Amino acid sequence: MTKTLAKSLGLVAVVAIAGSLTLAPASFAAGGEQPHIEHQRWPFSGIFGQYDSAQLQRGFRVYKEVCSACHGLKRVAFRSLSEPGGPQFSEDSVKALAAEWPNQITDGPNDEGEMFDRAPRPSDPILGPYKNDKAARAAQNGALPPDLSLITRARNTHNDAWFPVHFYLMAKDVFTGYQEGGANYLYALLTGYHEPPEGFTVNEGMNYNAAFPGHQIAMPNVLDGGPVDYSDGQEGYNGPASSLEQNAKDVSAFLSWAADPTLNTRKQIGWQVMLYLLITTILLYAGKRRIWAKFH
Amino acid sequence: MSSHESNYQPTTRFGKWLDERLPVNRLVYDQLVAFPTPRNLNYLWTFGGILALCLVVQLITGIVLAMHYQPSGEEAFNSLDHIRRNVNYGWLIQPMHAVGASMFFLAAYIHLFRGLYYGSYKAPREILWILGVFIILAMMATAFMGYSLPWGQMSFWAVTVITNLFSSLDSIIPGMGTAIVEWLWGGYSVSGTTLNRFFSLHYLLPFVIAGLVILHIWALHVVGQNNPAGLDIKSDSDWVPMYPYAVSKDVVGMFAFLLIFAWFMFFLPDYLGHADNFVEADPLVTPPHIVPEWYFLPFYAILRAIPSKLGGVIAMFSSILVLVFIPWLDTARVRSAKYRPIFKWFFWLFVITCIALGYLGALPAEEPYVTYARLFTAYYFAFFLIIMPIVGIIETPKKLPGSITEDVLGPGGGKGASAGAAAAPEKR
């Protein structure tokens, strides 16, 4: 009697809680005030993904010709542009690039005790135009263009699906080795400049952006019309045509590399380690079966 | 240290000489080779060894990272970036430590739930269990301080939120909470000074954990391992020596676990962390959602479920400390939930509760999540304080197997191999 009573009590509890959770979807979904951002396929996403150096080179061009007007890459050295697993420019071109970079390195003090500006060398960081945050804000109407060295790892998309879908999407990312939320966000941001919806007031000096939290961003639509022409007007160019989407995609890929320059090596070594561990686990299991054979 | 008689025989003259002076070989032989392990252990019992491995991985990677890390408010964030970009294999060592912390907790939670399911906390294993609770507490303190070290936005604000919890003590003795918080911070706000002391403690605590682990293993080797049937070893056919039997199984578990570890480390190093921690700490900018690492989320949900700040803090700490008392809260006559038809249901409901609290802990503290968090928090405590004592009394356990041997071979078994043969597998 007591047993059946307790058992049915337990069942009631299970059903009640399961029920309360299934009733939840509408309210759970209502909690998301963040914009929905699409998953993109990247050459470097997933367990087999690797950077496409041609894409990184195009992305660097976009950075250099557009973004670097305001944003720095202070944690990335020029030399890494020629290292394996990156854009892989030639060492000479990187040397020339560093020497021509408009933003000088403050060095010193020299023998007279003075600080001085000099052209960057390949070992120096890729600096933006502003010496410090205050100078940046003064030039940008109070807004601060962030350094882009870690930007794709410092941003992510928000999964606000109803909880069973949420767990399913989590599991999908885990099993496919997908963690490119930052690049997805960046792409959505760069392609997210639209006319504001009816009744939405955009403040003075701000721009409407569908992906940006709050939808008001100081940065203008700099990639409008795909300003970086990869063909350079050459005959017989057969690379990707330039467009807003293509420029945005390439620069997002380049900035992903800037934030995570060892991804190629990491995944290559990763597969060697996984293979080693898998084989060892199987061998150890076979050994265990043999040792325990007598007891089964 | 074991109740089992030692049958170690030194084979060399040096071995004999050493055995009479410092019987370290005898200790290793008795505890890691001949130590009797129940023959019915399943793979959930490999998590003890996996956890020892996790601790070693964290110690080694941590010591290497400390050689390159700079615990100052100005340089901490830069030095982590430097480690990942410029230090040889820094891109591997740093995620190994960060992902390693998650894996450590994953293994610890599985180990804990295993103990809970099979009644490993019941007599005579109370002290063994309580030491385990202390280890989890020390791990949490270590992980919390370790999370402050990258000095990103989430590091900074997690430290701010959690240390500020102590200020709730002001509602008991005015001024006491504030004094404690300022003492922890080493100033009037979280700063590089706070980071510096957290680094020092983060380096110290793992060695405290190692000490507790030694006591935990010592206690285990005095009372012997529990097993899925929850029975004691009664005859020689119930056990097998640790080497090669348990060891051969432990290494399978370890390598299988390392596969999961490596998957996250190589393919998803950022997945378990938070993007905001790649933004350098800034006391002037508060992130929209401050959330802890996944392994703290259930406790964070409990903290926020209670309407009063002090109450929330008490509930959060109680949610761990209540575990200390369960050897006496559980009134059941049998250990293993396998033979407890009612308790089993409540156990799995408790597992769901912990996952649900974890899910809710990541969501903003607003309706309807707070109401859900309150319901689950109520069940969390009810499980220990009401269900464990009552179900143990009213439930009629299923029939237990006569012995561990019968658990493996079925009734009437026991004619199978005995420990005599098991002790010398090469001679069979």
XYZ file of C-alpha atoms in Angstrom:
724
model
C 0.000 0.000 0.000
C 2.637 2.539 1.066
C 4.779 1.378 -1.807
C 2.147 2.070 -4.456
C 1.333 5.364 -2.776
C 4.937 6.544 -2.908
C 5.345 5.280 -6.424
C 2.313 7.173 -7.646
C 3.512 10.267 -5.772
C 6.807 10.007 -7.610
C 5.000 9.634 -10.909
C 2.839 12.665 -10.181
C 5.956 14.697 -9.476
C 7.608 13.583 -12.727
C 4.499 14.321 -14.754
C 3.983 17.700 -13.073
C 7.494 18.859 -13.790
C 7.560 17.478 -17.306
C 4.219 19.188 -17.889
C 5.373 22.527 -16.580
C 8.333 22.363 -18.927
C 6.288 21.562 -22.006
C 4.014 24.484 -21.221
C 7.011 26.717 -21.193
C 7.915 27.245 -24.868
C 6.004 30.428 -25.509
C 7.354 32.130 -22.436
C 10.890 30.776 -22.907
C 11.000 32.066 -26.442
C 9.692 35.447 -25.362
C 12.822 36.048 -23.267
C 15.108 36.712 -26.248
C 15.667 40.382 -26.916
C 18.803 39.643 -28.950
C 18.620 39.503 -32.738
C 18.707 36.111 -34.401
C 21.945 35.480 -36.301
C 22.332 32.815 -38.974
C 24.966 30.077 -38.833
C 27.365 30.432 -41.782
C 29.516 27.807 -43.398
C 33.154 28.842 -43.186
C 36.134 27.072 -44.757
C 37.550 26.907 -41.207
C 34.409 25.802 -39.348
C 33.844 22.262 -38.156
C 36.236 19.513 -37.196
C 37.936 19.402 -40.615
C 37.868 23.156 -41.239
C 41.045 24.978 -42.247
C 41.674 28.576 -43.273
C 41.649 29.339 -46.980
C 44.742 31.494 -47.416
C 43.346 33.118 -50.586
C 40.297 34.208 -48.605
C 42.475 35.488 -45.765
C 44.517 37.516 -48.291
C 41.337 39.069 -49.691
C 40.124 39.669 -46.131
C 43.371 41.396 -45.259
C 42.883 43.695 -48.239
C 39.452 44.649 -46.943
C 40.922 45.264 -43.496
C 43.756 47.334 -44.919
C 41.673 49.394 -47.356
C 38.593 49.893 -45.176
C 38.762 48.839 -41.500
C 42.297 50.020 -40.718
C 41.150 53.603 -41.180
C 39.770 53.339 -37.632
C 40.598 49.909 -36.147
C 43.944 48.475 -35.070
C 45.176 44.880 -34.764
C 47.577 45.531 -31.937
C 48.031 41.880 -30.886
C 48.884 40.699 -34.409
C 52.428 41.184 -35.686
C 53.107 41.887 -39.379
C 55.355 38.809 -39.491
C 52.421 36.487 -38.757
C 50.903 37.488 -42.124
C 53.609 35.369 -43.741
C 53.453 32.440 -41.325
C 51.916 29.057 -42.221
C 48.203 28.727 -41.498
C 47.552 32.406 -42.231
C 47.251 34.600 -45.332
C 50.794 33.426 -46.187
C 51.983 36.541 -47.963
C 55.633 36.341 -48.953
C 58.149 37.574 -46.389
C 59.329 40.333 -48.707
C 55.852 41.674 -49.313
C 55.211 41.704 -45.548
C 58.434 43.627 -45.034
C 57.354 46.158 -47.652
C 53.854 46.304 -46.200
C 55.205 47.030 -42.706
C 57.523 49.734 -44.001
C 54.647 51.466 -45.810
C 52.110 51.106 -42.989
C 50.747 54.588 -42.257
C 50.574 54.133 -38.486
C 53.997 54.513 -36.942
C 55.497 52.750 -33.937
C 56.445 54.977 -31.022
C 59.902 53.856 -29.965
C 62.588 55.145 -27.681
C 63.810 56.840 -25.723
C 66.781 57.506 -27.999
C 70.220 58.681 -26.867
C 68.848 62.182 -26.408
C 66.099 60.792 -24.175
C 63.361 61.549 -26.694
C 60.595 59.236 -27.855
C 60.357 59.043 -31.618
C 58.094 57.561 -34.295
C 59.443 55.084 -36.817
C 58.094 52.799 -39.536
C 57.038 49.338 -38.322
C 59.206 46.256 -38.885
C 57.756 42.773 -39.486
C 58.089 41.996 -35.759
C 55.937 45.005 -34.806
C 52.181 44.984 -34.188
C 49.687 46.227 -36.788
C 48.543 49.465 -35.203
C 45.455 51.517 -35.901
C 45.530 55.283 -36.456
C 44.963 56.333 -32.834
C 47.660 56.478 -30.169
C 45.162 55.765 -27.394
C 41.450 55.372 -26.641
C 40.979 59.041 -25.797
C 42.431 60.121 -29.149
C 40.111 57.621 -30.855
C 37.026 58.912 -29.061
C 37.991 62.519 -29.757
C 38.228 61.758 -33.480
C 35.134 59.533 -33.605
C 32.489 61.709 -31.985
C 32.858 59.905 -28.638
C 32.626 56.360 -30.054
C 35.531 53.956 -29.604
C 36.448 51.728 -32.565
C 37.594 48.546 -30.766
C 40.861 46.829 -31.547
C 40.037 43.884 -33.814
C 42.769 41.412 -32.764
C 40.373 39.229 -30.751
C 37.039 40.475 -32.033
C 35.665 37.184 -33.394
C 36.467 35.361 -30.169
C 35.076 38.242 -28.119
C 31.660 38.018 -29.790
C 29.172 35.205 -30.023
C 25.662 34.536 -31.158
C 22.880 33.894 -28.724
C 20.958 30.643 -28.803
C 17.516 31.496 -27.451
C 15.549 28.594 -28.926
C 12.995 26.720 -26.866
C 14.939 24.417 -24.553
C 14.679 21.077 -26.411
C 15.719 22.859 -29.616
C 18.388 24.670 -27.633
C 19.864 21.363 -26.408
C 19.630 19.928 -29.924
C 21.510 22.916 -31.400
C 24.114 22.667 -28.643
C 24.636 18.981 -29.352
C 24.873 19.689 -33.090
C 27.628 22.255 -32.529
C 29.488 19.914 -30.174
C 29.364 16.950 -32.564
C 30.333 18.977 -35.619
C 32.986 21.004 -33.780
C 31.345 24.305 -34.659
C 32.317 27.368 -32.604
C 32.247 30.139 -35.222
C 29.601 32.283 -33.489
C 31.936 35.267 -33.500
C 32.497 35.173 -37.267
C 28.740 34.696 -37.805
C 28.023 37.749 -35.691
C 30.607 39.841 -37.491
C 29.246 38.867 -40.903
C 25.688 39.595 -39.769
C 26.820 42.973 -38.425
C 28.650 44.013 -41.580
C 25.699 42.990 -43.748
C 23.093 44.179 -41.230
C 22.687 47.817 -42.234
C 19.074 48.355 -43.301
C 16.451 51.037 -43.227
C 15.159 51.213 -39.646
C 11.706 49.688 -39.171
C 8.653 51.896 -38.879
C 8.655 53.873 -35.636
C 12.300 53.211 -34.737
C 14.181 56.448 -34.099
C 17.882 56.387 -34.817
C 19.862 58.899 -32.763
C 22.014 61.632 -34.247
C 25.267 60.216 -35.646
C 24.097 56.610 -35.251
C 23.156 53.984 -37.831
C 20.521 51.277 -37.756
C 21.947 47.732 -37.724
C 19.829 44.598 -37.469
C 22.550 42.492 -35.792
C 23.902 45.010 -33.295
C 22.460 44.751 -29.759
C 20.120 47.749 -29.418
C 20.265 48.233 -33.213
C 22.101 51.574 -33.009
C 25.735 51.554 -34.011
C 28.157 54.423 -34.485
C 30.049 52.654 -37.278
C 28.617 53.538 -40.716
C 27.943 50.998 -43.483
C 31.564 51.022 -44.649
C 31.279 48.030 -46.959
C 28.285 49.423 -48.848
C 28.534 48.373 -52.485
C 31.603 46.172 -51.902
C 34.289 48.848 -52.004
C 37.204 46.442 -52.315
C 37.526 45.279 -55.920
C 39.632 42.100 -55.902
C 40.112 42.071 -59.669
C 41.870 45.473 -59.714
C 40.286 45.876 -63.143
C 42.455 43.081 -64.566
C 41.356 41.110 -67.612
C 40.793 37.397 -67.002
C 40.404 37.699 -63.221
C 38.464 34.643 -62.084
C 38.337 35.095 -58.294
C 35.165 36.032 -56.414
C 33.441 39.182 -57.607
C 33.393 41.940 -55.099
C 30.176 42.699 -53.311
C 29.161 43.784 -49.842
C 28.580 40.140 -48.866
C 31.891 38.919 -50.295
C 33.898 41.725 -48.662
C 32.128 41.078 -45.344
C 32.703 37.343 -45.534
C 36.378 37.677 -46.368
C 37.150 40.210 -43.682
C 35.260 38.106 -41.109
C 37.418 35.140 -42.107
C 40.574 37.246 -41.884
C 39.643 38.515 -38.427
C 38.875 34.962 -37.317
C 42.420 34.075 -38.251
C 43.747 37.173 -36.459
C 41.984 36.064 -33.273
C 42.884 32.385 -33.591
C 46.003 32.074 -35.764
C 46.843 28.499 -34.705
C 43.543 26.921 -35.782
C 45.079 24.953 -38.685
C 47.827 23.395 -36.546
C 45.409 22.820 -33.696
C 42.988 20.796 -35.803
C 45.738 18.892 -37.627
C 47.425 17.831 -34.382
C 43.964 17.257 -32.963
C 43.234 14.539 -35.499
C 46.564 12.826 -34.833
C 45.811 12.853 -31.107
C 42.224 11.646 -31.620
C 43.410 8.793 -33.795
C 46.077 7.786 -31.288
C 43.586 7.912 -28.413
C 40.973 5.951 -30.345
C 43.350 3.147 -31.298
C 44.786 2.993 -27.778
C 41.305 2.872 -26.267
C 40.350 -0.032 -28.544
C 43.580 -1.909 -27.733
C 43.145 -1.318 -24.019
C 39.561 -2.520 -24.229
C 40.665 -5.691 -26.016
C 43.314 -6.204 -23.329
C 40.734 -5.684 -20.607
C 38.384 -8.247 -22.232
C 41.196 -10.787 -22.276
C 42.189 -10.192 -18.694
C 38.567 -10.423 -17.543
C 37.627 -13.318 -19.871
C 37.473 -15.722 -16.973
C 34.969 -13.676 -15.030
C 32.216 -13.112 -17.596
C 46.207 1.085 5.990
C 43.945 -1.615 4.664
C 42.231 -4.106 6.884
C 43.548 -6.729 4.489
C 46.602 -8.730 5.519
C 49.756 -7.807 3.629
C 51.340 -10.604 1.626
C 54.098 -8.558 0.038
C 57.366 -10.484 -0.385
C 60.446 -8.448 -1.330
C 62.301 -10.367 -4.044
C 65.613 -8.551 -4.013
C 68.069 -7.929 -1.181
C 67.657 -4.192 -1.643
C 63.896 -4.628 -1.571
C 64.139 -6.471 1.737
C 66.525 -3.851 3.139
C 64.210 -1.018 2.097
C 61.106 -2.863 3.329
C 62.541 -2.984 6.856
C 63.279 0.747 6.819
C 60.618 2.448 4.636
C 58.065 -0.048 3.341
C 57.027 2.111 0.390
C 57.089 -0.865 -1.986
C 54.852 -2.767 0.419
C 52.444 0.183 0.466
C 52.265 0.306 -3.306
C 51.905 -3.472 -3.584
C 49.214 -3.741 -0.934
C 47.211 -0.707 -2.050
C 47.621 -0.658 -5.829
C 48.363 -4.260 -6.789
C 46.812 -6.714 -4.327
C 44.055 -4.385 -3.085
C 40.759 -6.298 -3.267
C 38.192 -4.704 -5.608
C 34.638 -6.020 -5.976
C 34.383 -8.011 -9.192
C 31.058 -6.447 -10.239
C 32.260 -2.853 -10.679
C 30.987 -1.102 -13.816
C 32.642 1.664 -15.835
C 31.219 4.355 -13.553
C 33.833 3.204 -11.073
C 36.634 4.312 -13.383
C 35.925 7.974 -12.624
C 38.063 7.953 -9.467
C 41.135 7.236 -11.574
C 39.965 9.698 -14.244
C 39.710 12.417 -11.587
C 43.234 11.690 -10.348
C 44.376 12.093 -13.953
C 42.461 15.390 -14.255
C 44.166 16.733 -11.140
C 47.592 15.824 -12.507
C 46.809 17.456 -15.882
C 45.669 20.652 -14.141
C 48.767 20.716 -11.912
C 51.235 20.236 -14.774
C 49.594 22.627 -17.238
C 49.015 25.124 -14.432
C 52.647 25.134 -13.349
C 53.768 25.666 -16.955
C 51.235 28.471 -17.471
C 52.392 30.189 -14.271
C 55.873 30.421 -15.814
C 54.493 32.710 -18.544
C 51.527 34.367 -16.872
C 51.713 37.813 -15.261
C 49.245 38.277 -12.399
C 48.836 42.049 -12.622
C 45.834 44.117 -13.576
C 47.791 45.705 -16.438
C 49.425 42.617 -17.945
C 47.259 39.583 -17.097
C 45.052 39.799 -20.195
C 48.006 40.541 -22.475
C 50.061 37.703 -21.045
C 47.309 35.176 -21.774
C 47.144 36.383 -25.353
C 50.945 36.200 -25.468
C 50.846 32.601 -24.214
C 48.385 31.594 -26.948
C 50.190 33.429 -29.750
C 53.884 33.346 -28.969
C 54.798 30.726 -26.364
C 55.788 27.365 -27.873
C 52.702 25.148 -27.695
C 50.998 27.852 -25.638
C 47.970 27.475 -27.936
C 47.758 23.902 -26.632
C 48.677 24.317 -22.950
C 46.294 27.201 -22.259
C 43.134 25.506 -23.606
C 44.268 22.257 -21.982
C 44.093 24.003 -18.615
C 40.859 25.881 -19.342
C 39.055 22.919 -20.950
C 40.687 20.696 -18.309
C 38.816 22.572 -15.587
C 35.508 21.797 -17.316
C 36.476 18.165 -17.787
C 37.509 17.947 -14.125
C 34.040 19.100 -13.091
C 32.318 16.851 -15.619
C 34.155 13.834 -14.172
C 33.571 15.000 -10.580
C 29.822 15.379 -11.145
C 29.557 11.921 -12.731
C 31.557 10.501 -9.799
C 29.264 12.287 -7.358
C 26.027 11.140 -9.017
C 27.407 7.601 -9.152
C 28.011 7.737 -5.390
C 24.520 9.107 -4.900
C 22.863 6.408 -7.022
C 24.667 3.427 -5.549
C 24.576 4.695 -1.953
C 28.337 5.032 -1.659
C 27.841 7.533 1.168
C 26.216 4.995 3.506
C 28.012 3.319 6.418
C 30.892 2.606 6.623
C 31.802 5.195 3.931
C 30.578 8.409 5.633
C 34.031 9.944 6.101
C 35.046 8.936 2.590
C 31.948 10.728 1.244
C 32.428 13.850 3.405
C 36.038 14.128 2.236
C 34.664 14.016 -1.287
C 32.331 16.927 -0.506
C 35.292 18.905 0.830
C 37.207 18.142 -2.378
C 34.324 19.484 -4.494
C 34.258 22.642 -2.346
C 38.015 23.112 -2.723
C 37.685 22.503 -6.475
C 34.999 25.166 -6.712
C 37.103 27.709 -4.855
C 40.086 26.882 -7.077
C 38.056 27.090 -10.280
C 36.442 30.366 -9.247
C 39.812 31.989 -8.538
C 41.298 30.456 -11.667
C 38.512 31.974 -13.742
C 39.543 35.447 -12.524
C 43.062 35.067 -13.920
C 42.432 35.737 -17.666
C 41.205 39.153 -16.456
C 38.571 39.412 -19.145
C 35.207 41.075 -18.646
C 33.551 37.915 -17.346
C 36.481 37.225 -14.989
C 36.230 40.679 -13.536
C 32.463 40.745 -13.154
C 32.208 37.209 -11.825
C 34.684 38.150 -9.104
C 32.724 41.331 -8.411
C 29.374 39.522 -8.144
C 30.587 36.552 -6.103
C 32.800 38.450 -3.638
C 29.966 40.950 -3.179
C 27.799 38.098 -1.882
C 29.629 38.381 1.418
C 28.289 41.903 1.837
C 24.907 40.266 2.537
C 26.338 39.547 6.006
C 25.733 43.231 6.696
C 22.121 42.295 7.367
C 23.260 40.209 10.363
C 25.941 42.484 11.812
C 26.044 45.895 10.110
C 29.483 46.537 8.648
C 30.731 42.973 8.937
C 29.947 42.001 5.322
C 31.494 45.153 3.915
C 34.603 44.638 6.023
C 34.972 41.063 4.769
C 34.487 42.105 1.136
C 37.088 44.865 1.386
C 39.457 42.450 3.075
C 39.003 39.965 0.215
C 39.481 42.660 -2.410
C 42.476 44.294 -0.746
C 40.845 47.665 -1.436
C 37.515 49.324 -2.072
C 36.875 47.593 -5.380
C 38.009 44.580 -7.383
C 41.435 45.495 -8.765
C 44.821 44.127 -9.763
C 45.477 43.592 -6.038
C 42.529 41.190 -5.921
C 43.821 39.391 -9.014
C 47.273 39.065 -7.448
C 45.992 37.384 -4.280
C 43.618 35.155 -6.229
C 46.567 33.964 -8.299
C 48.477 33.115 -5.128
C 45.511 31.176 -3.713
C 44.812 29.533 -7.059
C 48.331 28.127 -6.951
C 47.956 27.013 -3.325
C 44.543 25.324 -3.350
C 45.341 22.496 -5.801
C 47.861 21.198 -3.298
C 45.167 21.306 -0.614
C 42.999 19.292 -3.033
C 45.864 16.831 -3.520
C 46.102 16.411 0.275
C 42.348 15.834 0.551
C 42.562 13.344 -2.307
C 45.172 11.358 -0.393
C 42.850 11.236 2.631
C 39.936 10.313 0.313
C 41.908 7.395 -1.141
C 43.144 6.380 2.291
C 39.584 6.243 3.607
C 38.561 4.285 0.500
C 41.280 1.730 1.090
C 40.235 1.267 4.715
C 36.546 0.604 4.048
C 36.848 -0.849 0.540
C 34.936 0.082 -2.576
C 31.186 0.104 -2.822
C 29.759 -1.632 -5.915
C 26.615 -1.665 -8.073
C 24.961 -4.268 -5.840
C 25.865 -2.295 -2.713
C 26.997 -5.511 -1.011
C 30.083 -6.099 1.102
C 32.845 -8.492 0.075
C 32.055 -11.690 1.937
C 34.035 -14.466 0.268
C 37.135 -14.787 -1.874
C 35.095 -15.221 -5.040
C 33.607 -11.723 -4.511
C 36.773 -9.827 -5.263
C 39.630 -9.540 -7.697
C 42.985 -7.868 -7.066
C 43.278 -4.293 -8.269
C 46.103 -5.215 -10.640
C 45.517 -6.271 -13.381
C 41.711 -6.364 -13.160
C 40.569 -2.957 -11.941
C 43.603 -1.266 -13.484
C 42.915 -2.714 -16.949
C 39.372 -1.344 -16.721
C 40.451 2.036 -15.317
C 42.792 2.708 -18.240
C 40.014 1.986 -20.745
C 37.847 4.539 -18.932
C 40.684 7.058 -18.816
C 41.473 6.861 -22.514
C 37.816 6.994 -23.498
C 37.497 10.096 -21.317
C 40.603 11.619 -22.912
C 38.861 11.270 -26.291
C 36.126 13.644 -25.103
C 38.720 15.900 -23.485
C 40.737 16.073 -26.717
C 37.617 16.718 -28.802
C 36.850 19.881 -26.849
C 40.479 20.924 -26.535
C 41.340 20.667 -30.234
C 38.031 21.381 -31.959
C 36.053 23.481 -29.473
C 38.500 25.251 -27.161
C 36.221 28.308 -26.780
C 32.916 26.459 -26.668
C 32.760 25.958 -22.894
C 33.973 29.470 -22.114
C 32.385 32.852 -22.588
C 33.135 35.303 -25.417
C 33.108 38.271 -23.036
C 36.293 36.924 -21.508
C 38.143 37.881 -24.694
C 37.389 41.502 -23.849
C 39.820 42.938 -21.329
C 38.426 43.672 -17.844
C 36.861 47.116 -17.648
C 35.393 48.301 -14.338
C 33.350 50.945 -16.160
C 31.458 48.602 -18.510
C 29.112 45.980 -17.061
C 28.282 43.077 -19.423
C 24.513 42.694 -20.056
C 24.434 39.147 -18.638
C 26.936 38.040 -16.034
C 27.023 34.246 -16.010
C 29.483 31.842 -14.394
C 31.094 28.844 -16.084
C 28.669 25.999 -16.859
C 29.664 23.948 -13.822
C 28.477 26.686 -11.462
C 25.187 27.397 -13.241
C 22.919 25.198 -11.052
C 24.248 26.891 -7.915
C 23.904 30.304 -9.532
C 20.258 29.477 -10.302
C 19.699 28.540 -6.642
C 21.363 31.785 -5.511
C 19.055 33.879 -7.677
C 15.940 31.844 -6.899
C 15.796 33.098 -3.306
C 14.288 36.587 -3.032
C 16.626 37.768 -0.240
C 20.330 38.209 -0.896
C 21.458 36.615 2.379
C 18.933 33.815 1.901
C 20.254 33.174 -1.585
C 23.818 32.957 -0.332
C 22.803 30.583 2.447
C 20.809 28.417 0.004
C 23.718 28.300 -2.434
C 26.248 27.173 0.160
C 23.700 24.802 1.741
C 23.134 23.121 -1.599
C 26.664 21.695 -1.330
C 26.891 21.379 2.448
C 23.658 19.366 2.634
C 25.640 16.560 1.001
C 27.671 16.226 4.200
C 24.573 15.053 6.059
C 23.109 12.562 3.610
C 24.775 9.510 5.180
C 22.333 10.137 8.044
C 19.443 11.597 6.056
C 19.118 8.447 3.966
C 17.195 5.913 6.030
C 17.226 3.074 3.493
C 18.403 -0.387 4.529
C 20.044 -1.116 1.198
C 22.707 0.975 -0.498
C 22.159 0.653 -4.212
C 19.239 2.414 -5.941
C 19.165 -0.582 -8.293
C 17.121 -2.326 -5.605
C 15.104 0.744 -4.606
C 12.091 0.923 -6.956
C 10.732 4.219 -5.563
C 13.922 6.070 -4.767
C 15.147 5.408 -8.291
C 12.416 7.663 -9.713
C 13.246 10.449 -7.330
C 16.926 10.076 -8.140
C 16.423 10.598 -11.870
C 14.092 13.476 -11.166
C 16.929 14.965 -9.119
C 19.304 14.572 -12.070
C 16.787 16.383 -14.308
C 16.463 19.073 -11.623
C 20.211 19.710 -11.624
C 20.269 19.991 -15.431
C 17.225 22.270 -15.408
C 18.824 24.487 -12.754
C 21.929 24.658 -14.905
C 19.834 25.721 -17.896
C 17.984 28.326 -15.855
C 21.235 29.613 -14.328
C 22.340 30.727 -17.794
C 19.130 32.661 -18.451
C 18.422 36.180 -17.209
C 16.888 36.468 -13.734
C 13.386 37.373 -14.879
C 9.970 35.744 -15.117
C 9.116 33.002 -15.832
C 12.617 31.620 -15.250
C 12.736 32.693 -11.619
C 9.550 30.762 -10.830
C 10.940 27.654 -12.523
C 14.221 28.084 -10.655
C 12.272 28.274 -7.390
C 10.373 25.065 -8.149
C 13.537 23.191 -8.988
C 15.385 24.646 -5.999
C 12.553 23.420 -3.778
C 12.895 19.939 -5.247
C 16.701 20.051 -4.912
C 16.439 20.477 -1.152
C 13.341 18.322 -0.760
C 15.216 15.434 -2.358
C 17.757 15.401 0.468
C 15.706 16.661 3.406
C 12.302 15.028 2.811
C 12.490 12.315 0.152
C 15.661 10.602 1.385
C 14.424 10.085 4.984
C 10.810 9.224 4.076
C 11.324 6.993 1.057
C 13.942 4.989 2.941
C 11.310 4.104 5.542
C 8.257 3.404 3.379
C 9.975 1.656 0.492
C 10.350 -2.134 0.305
C 13.637 -2.860 -1.437
C 13.786 -5.502 -4.160
C 15.475 -8.770 -3.294
C 19.244 -8.355 -3.196
C 21.557 -10.950 -4.734
C 23.077 -13.244 -2.104
C 26.577 -12.030 -2.797
C 28.681 -9.986 -5.218
C 29.499 -13.243 -7.020
C 25.782 -13.962 -7.463
C 25.299 -10.433 -8.772
C 27.672 -11.271 -11.620
C 26.893 -14.941 -12.262
C 23.222 -15.097 -11.246
C 21.717 -17.171 -8.435
C 23.469 -20.479 -7.859
C 26.638 -19.012 -9.289
C 29.739 -18.753 -7.232
C 31.382 -21.812 -8.686
C 33.217 -19.484 -11.043
C 36.772 -18.377 -10.664
C 37.828 -17.279 -7.222
C 40.370 -14.727 -6.108
C 42.948 -17.441 -5.687
C 43.066 -17.894 -9.453
C 42.499 -14.210 -10.019
C 45.582 -13.245 -8.056
C 47.829 -15.060 -10.498
C 46.185 -14.750 -13.927
C 49.406 -15.667 -15.710
C 49.309 -19.171 -14.179
C 45.762 -20.126 -15.059
